[in-house]
Amino acid sequence: MEFLENLFSKYSQEKIIRWFKQICLAEAISWFFLFTAMIWIRVEPESIFAIIYISTIGSIHGLFFTLYLLFVPSTRKIYSWDDEDSIFAFIAAFFPFATIWIDKKLARFDRE
């Protein structure tokens, strides 16, 4: 965790929050496209375009998924999340569109 603290320490909290919110949205959108790719590859398993599409979208989704998991510890400090909120934020990465819920409900200063 010290590596992540050193990495994010050179950026302002506002910038980290903005990046986290963008990553939450991008991860959810990329999941939607990954879902369409999974359907397409089931319908046309021999199609070269379906294979290229699922490979590309899968890589993009993997990038946003990893970025989300890297940003959660930093946003935990910014928002003063307790252990329960942090674990919930980590688990949300594994459910479709749950990162949008994290962005809208958990990643706020005025929640009680």
JSON list of C-alpha atoms in Angstrom, two decimals:
[
{"chain": "A", "resi": 1, "resn": "MET", "atom": "CA", "xyz": [0.00, 0.00, 0.00]},
{"chain": "A", "resi": 2, "resn": "GLU", "atom": "CA", "xyz": [2.92, 2.31, 0.52]},
{"chain": "A", "resi": 3, "resn": "PHE", "atom": "CA", "xyz": [3.60, 2.16, -3.21]},
{"chain": "A", "resi": 4, "resn": "LEU", "atom": "CA", "xyz": [0.09, 3.42, -3.96]},
{"chain": "A", "resi": 5, "resn": "GLU", "atom": "CA", "xyz": [0.37, 6.16, -1.34]},
{"chain": "A", "resi": 6, "resn": "ASN", "atom": "CA", "xyz": [3.61, 7.37, -2.90]},
{"chain": "A", "resi": 7, "resn": "LEU", "atom": "CA", "xyz": [2.13, 7.18, -6.38]},
{"chain": "A", "resi": 8, "resn": "PHE", "atom": "CA", "xyz": [-0.97, 9.21, -5.56]},
{"chain": "A", "resi": 9, "resn": "SER", "atom": "CA", "xyz": [0.64, 11.64, -3.10]},
{"chain": "A", "resi": 10, "resn": "LYS", "atom": "CA", "xyz": [1.80, 13.95, -5.88]},
{"chain": "A", "resi": 11, "resn": "TYR", "atom": "CA", "xyz": [-1.77, 14.59, -7.05]},
{"chain": "A", "resi": 12, "resn": "SER", "atom": "CA", "xyz": [-4.43, 16.72, -5.37]},
{"chain": "A", "resi": 13, "resn": "GLN", "atom": "CA", "xyz": [-7.45, 15.13, -3.75]},
{"chain": "A", "resi": 14, "resn": "GLU", "atom": "CA", "xyz": [-9.76, 16.82, -6.23]},
{"chain": "A", "resi": 15, "resn": "LYS", "atom": "CA", "xyz": [-7.89, 15.27, -9.14]},
{"chain": "A", "resi": 16, "resn": "ILE", "atom": "CA", "xyz": [-7.96, 11.80, -7.57]},
{"chain": "A", "resi": 17, "resn": "ILE", "atom": "CA", "xyz": [-11.69, 12.12, -6.87]},
{"chain": "A", "resi": 18, "resn": "ARG", "atom": "CA", "xyz": [-12.36, 13.21, -10.45]},
{"chain": "A", "resi": 19, "resn": "TRP", "atom": "CA", "xyz": [-10.31, 10.31, -11.83]},
{"chain": "A", "resi": 20, "resn": "PHE", "atom": "CA", "xyz": [-12.07, 7.85, -9.53]},
{"chain": "A", "resi": 21, "resn": "LYS", "atom": "CA", "xyz": [-15.51, 9.02, -10.66]},
{"chain": "A", "resi": 22, "resn": "GLN", "atom": "CA", "xyz": [-14.47, 8.75, -14.32]},
{"chain": "A", "resi": 23, "resn": "ILE", "atom": "CA", "xyz": [-13.05, 5.28, -13.76]},
{"chain": "A", "resi": 24, "resn": "CYS", "atom": "CA", "xyz": [-16.27, 4.16, -12.03]},
{"chain": "A", "resi": 25, "resn": "LEU", "atom": "CA", "xyz": [-18.30, 5.22, -15.04]},
{"chain": "A", "resi": 26, "resn": "ALA", "atom": "CA", "xyz": [-15.83, 3.84, -17.58]},
{"chain": "A", "resi": 27, "resn": "GLU", "atom": "CA", "xyz": [-15.71, 0.47, -15.81]},
{"chain": "A", "resi": 28, "resn": "ALA", "atom": "CA", "xyz": [-19.50, 0.18, -15.92]},
{"chain": "A", "resi": 29, "resn": "ILE", "atom": "CA", "xyz": [-19.70, 1.20, -19.58]},
{"chain": "A", "resi": 30, "resn": "SER", "atom": "CA", "xyz": [-16.92, -1.19, -20.55]},
{"chain": "A", "resi": 31, "resn": "TRP", "atom": "CA", "xyz": [-18.77, -3.97, -18.71]},
{"chain": "A", "resi": 32, "resn": "PHE", "atom": "CA", "xyz": [-21.84, -3.29, -20.87]},
{"chain": "A", "resi": 33, "resn": "PHE", "atom": "CA", "xyz": [-19.76, -3.59, -24.04]},
{"chain": "A", "resi": 34, "resn": "LEU", "atom": "CA", "xyz": [-18.12, -6.74, -22.69]},
{"chain": "A", "resi": 35, "resn": "PHE", "atom": "CA", "xyz": [-21.59, -8.20, -22.12]},
{"chain": "A", "resi": 36, "resn": "THR", "atom": "CA", "xyz": [-22.54, -7.44, -25.74]},
{"chain": "A", "resi": 37, "resn": "ALA", "atom": "CA", "xyz": [-19.29, -9.05, -26.87]},
{"chain": "A", "resi": 38, "resn": "MET", "atom": "CA", "xyz": [-20.06, -12.19, -24.85]},
{"chain": "A", "resi": 39, "resn": "ILE", "atom": "CA", "xyz": [-23.46, -12.45, -26.53]},
{"chain": "A", "resi": 40, "resn": "TRP", "atom": "CA", "xyz": [-21.98, -11.87, -29.97]},
{"chain": "A", "resi": 41, "resn": "ILE", "atom": "CA", "xyz": [-19.29, -14.53, -29.49]},
{"chain": "A", "resi": 42, "resn": "ARG", "atom": "CA", "xyz": [-22.01, -17.04, -28.46]},
{"chain": "A", "resi": 43, "resn": "VAL", "atom": "CA", "xyz": [-24.12, -16.24, -31.53]},
{"chain": "A", "resi": 44, "resn": "GLU", "atom": "CA", "xyz": [-21.24, -16.26, -34.03]},
{"chain": "A", "resi": 45, "resn": "PRO", "atom": "CA", "xyz": [-18.32, -18.20, -32.49]},
{"chain": "A", "resi": 46, "resn": "GLU", "atom": "CA", "xyz": [-16.45, -18.47, -35.81]},
{"chain": "A", "resi": 47, "resn": "SER", "atom": "CA", "xyz": [-16.70, -14.78, -36.73]},
{"chain": "A", "resi": 48, "resn": "ILE", "atom": "CA", "xyz": [-13.32, -13.06, -36.79]},
{"chain": "A", "resi": 49, "resn": "PHE", "atom": "CA", "xyz": [-14.95, -9.72, -35.99]},
{"chain": "A", "resi": 50, "resn": "ALA", "atom": "CA", "xyz": [-16.59, -11.16, -32.87]},
{"chain": "A", "resi": 51, "resn": "ILE", "atom": "CA", "xyz": [-13.24, -12.56, -31.73]},
{"chain": "A", "resi": 52, "resn": "ILE", "atom": "CA", "xyz": [-11.48, -9.24, -32.31]},
{"chain": "A", "resi": 53, "resn": "TYR", "atom": "CA", "xyz": [-14.30, -7.35, -30.61]},
{"chain": "A", "resi": 54, "resn": "ILE", "atom": "CA", "xyz": [-14.31, -9.50, -27.48]},
{"chain": "A", "resi": 55, "resn": "SER", "atom": "CA", "xyz": [-10.52, -9.42, -27.25]},
{"chain": "A", "resi": 56, "resn": "THR", "atom": "CA", "xyz": [-10.39, -5.64, -27.53]},
{"chain": "A", "resi": 57, "resn": "ILE", "atom": "CA", "xyz": [-13.30, -4.93, -25.23]},
{"chain": "A", "resi": 58, "resn": "GLY", "atom": "CA", "xyz": [-12.06, -7.51, -22.72]},
{"chain": "A", "resi": 59, "resn": "SER", "atom": "CA", "xyz": [-8.69, -5.80, -22.56]},
{"chain": "A", "resi": 60, "resn": "ILE", "atom": "CA", "xyz": [-10.24, -2.37, -22.14]},
{"chain": "A", "resi": 61, "resn": "HIS", "atom": "CA", "xyz": [-12.56, -3.62, -19.41]},
{"chain": "A", "resi": 62, "resn": "GLY", "atom": "CA", "xyz": [-9.62, -5.30, -17.68]},
{"chain": "A", "resi": 63, "resn": "LEU", "atom": "CA", "xyz": [-7.75, -2.00, -17.69]},
{"chain": "A", "resi": 64, "resn": "PHE", "atom": "CA", "xyz": [-10.63, -0.08, -16.10]},
{"chain": "A", "resi": 65, "resn": "PHE", "atom": "CA", "xyz": [-11.26, -2.90, -13.62]},
{"chain": "A", "resi": 66, "resn": "THR", "atom": "CA", "xyz": [-7.62, -2.81, -12.51]},
{"chain": "A", "resi": 67, "resn": "LEU", "atom": "CA", "xyz": [-7.59, 0.99, -12.31]},
{"chain": "A", "resi": 68, "resn": "TYR", "atom": "CA", "xyz": [-10.71, 0.91, -10.16]},
{"chain": "A", "resi": 69, "resn": "LEU", "atom": "CA", "xyz": [-9.10, -1.56, -7.75]},
{"chain": "A", "resi": 70, "resn": "LEU", "atom": "CA", "xyz": [-5.95, 0.59, -7.58]},
{"chain": "A", "resi": 71, "resn": "PHE", "atom": "CA", "xyz": [-7.92, 3.75, -6.84]},
{"chain": "A", "resi": 72, "resn": "VAL", "atom": "CA", "xyz": [-10.09, 2.32, -4.04]},
{"chain": "A", "resi": 73, "resn": "PRO", "atom": "CA", "xyz": [-7.39, 2.54, -1.31]},
{"chain": "A", "resi": 74, "resn": "SER", "atom": "CA", "xyz": [-6.67, 6.16, -2.19]},
{"chain": "A", "resi": 75, "resn": "THR", "atom": "CA", "xyz": [-10.32, 7.15, -2.18]},
{"chain": "A", "resi": 76, "resn": "ARG", "atom": "CA", "xyz": [-10.76, 5.31, 1.10]},
{"chain": "A", "resi": 77, "resn": "LYS", "atom": "CA", "xyz": [-8.40, 7.78, 2.73]},
{"chain": "A", "resi": 78, "resn": "ILE", "atom": "CA", "xyz": [-10.00, 10.79, 1.06]},
{"chain": "A", "resi": 79, "resn": "TYR", "atom": "CA", "xyz": [-13.57, 9.86, 2.04]},
{"chain": "A", "resi": 80, "resn": "SER", "atom": "CA", "xyz": [-12.60, 8.33, 5.41]},
{"chain": "A", "resi": 81, "resn": "TRP", "atom": "CA", "xyz": [-14.33, 5.04, 4.67]},
{"chain": "A", "resi": 82, "resn": "ASP", "atom": "CA", "xyz": [-14.38, 2.44, 7.40]},
{"chain": "A", "resi": 83, "resn": "ASP", "atom": "CA", "xyz": [-13.46, -1.20, 6.73]},
{"chain": "A", "resi": 84, "resn": "GLU", "atom": "CA", "xyz": [-17.02, -2.17, 5.80]},
{"chain": "A", "resi": 85, "resn": "ASP", "atom": "CA", "xyz": [-17.29, 0.57, 3.16]},
{"chain": "A", "resi": 86, "resn": "SER", "atom": "CA", "xyz": [-13.88, -0.31, 1.73]},
{"chain": "A", "resi": 87, "resn": "ILE", "atom": "CA", "xyz": [-14.67, -4.01, 1.43]},
{"chain": "A", "resi": 88, "resn": "PHE", "atom": "CA", "xyz": [-18.00, -3.11, -0.17]},
{"chain": "A", "resi": 89, "resn": "ALA", "atom": "CA", "xyz": [-16.20, -0.89, -2.68]},
{"chain": "A", "resi": 90, "resn": "PHE", "atom": "CA", "xyz": [-13.78, -3.72, -3.54]},
{"chain": "A", "resi": 91, "resn": "ILE", "atom": "CA", "xyz": [-16.59, -6.26, -3.91]},
{"chain": "A", "resi": 92, "resn": "ALA", "atom": "CA", "xyz": [-18.58, -3.84, -6.08]},
{"chain": "A", "resi": 93, "resn": "ALA", "atom": "CA", "xyz": [-15.94, -4.21, -8.78]},
{"chain": "A", "resi": 94, "resn": "PHE", "atom": "CA", "xyz": [-17.12, -7.77, -9.38]},
{"chain": "A", "resi": 95, "resn": "PHE", "atom": "CA", "xyz": [-20.79, -6.93, -9.97]},
{"chain": "A", "resi": 96, "resn": "PRO", "atom": "CA", "xyz": [-22.14, -5.31, -13.13]},
{"chain": "A", "resi": 97, "resn": "PHE", "atom": "CA", "xyz": [-22.76, -1.57, -12.83]},
{"chain": "A", "resi": 98, "resn": "ALA", "atom": "CA", "xyz": [-22.08, -1.56, -9.07]},
{"chain": "A", "resi": 99, "resn": "THR", "atom": "CA", "xyz": [-19.24, 0.92, -9.53]},
{"chain": "A", "resi": 100, "resn": "ILE", "atom": "CA", "xyz": [-21.81, 3.52, -10.57]},
{"chain": "A", "resi": 101, "resn": "TRP", "atom": "CA", "xyz": [-23.57, 2.97, -7.26]},
{"chain": "A", "resi": 102, "resn": "ILE", "atom": "CA", "xyz": [-20.24, 3.41, -5.44]},
{"chain": "A", "resi": 103, "resn": "ASP", "atom": "CA", "xyz": [-19.69, 6.66, -7.32]},
{"chain": "A", "resi": 104, "resn": "LYS", "atom": "CA", "xyz": [-23.16, 8.03, -6.58]},
{"chain": "A", "resi": 105, "resn": "LYS", "atom": "CA", "xyz": [-23.79, 6.82, -3.02]},
{"chain": "A", "resi": 106, "resn": "LEU", "atom": "CA", "xyz": [-20.53, 5.92, -1.28]},
{"chain": "A", "resi": 107, "resn": "ALA", "atom": "CA", "xyz": [-18.05, 8.37, -2.80]},
{"chain": "A", "resi": 108, "resn": "ARG", "atom": "CA", "xyz": [-19.50, 11.47, -1.15]},
{"chain": "A", "resi": 109, "resn": "PHE", "atom": "CA", "xyz": [-18.49, 13.71, 1.72]},
{"chain": "A", "resi": 110, "resn": "ASP", "atom": "CA", "xyz": [-22.02, 14.49, 2.91]},
{"chain": "A", "resi": 111, "resn": "ARG", "atom": "CA", "xyz": [-23.26, 10.95, 3.57]},
{"chain": "A", "resi": 112, "resn": "GLU", "atom": "CA", "xyz": [-24.03, 9.74, 7.06]}
]
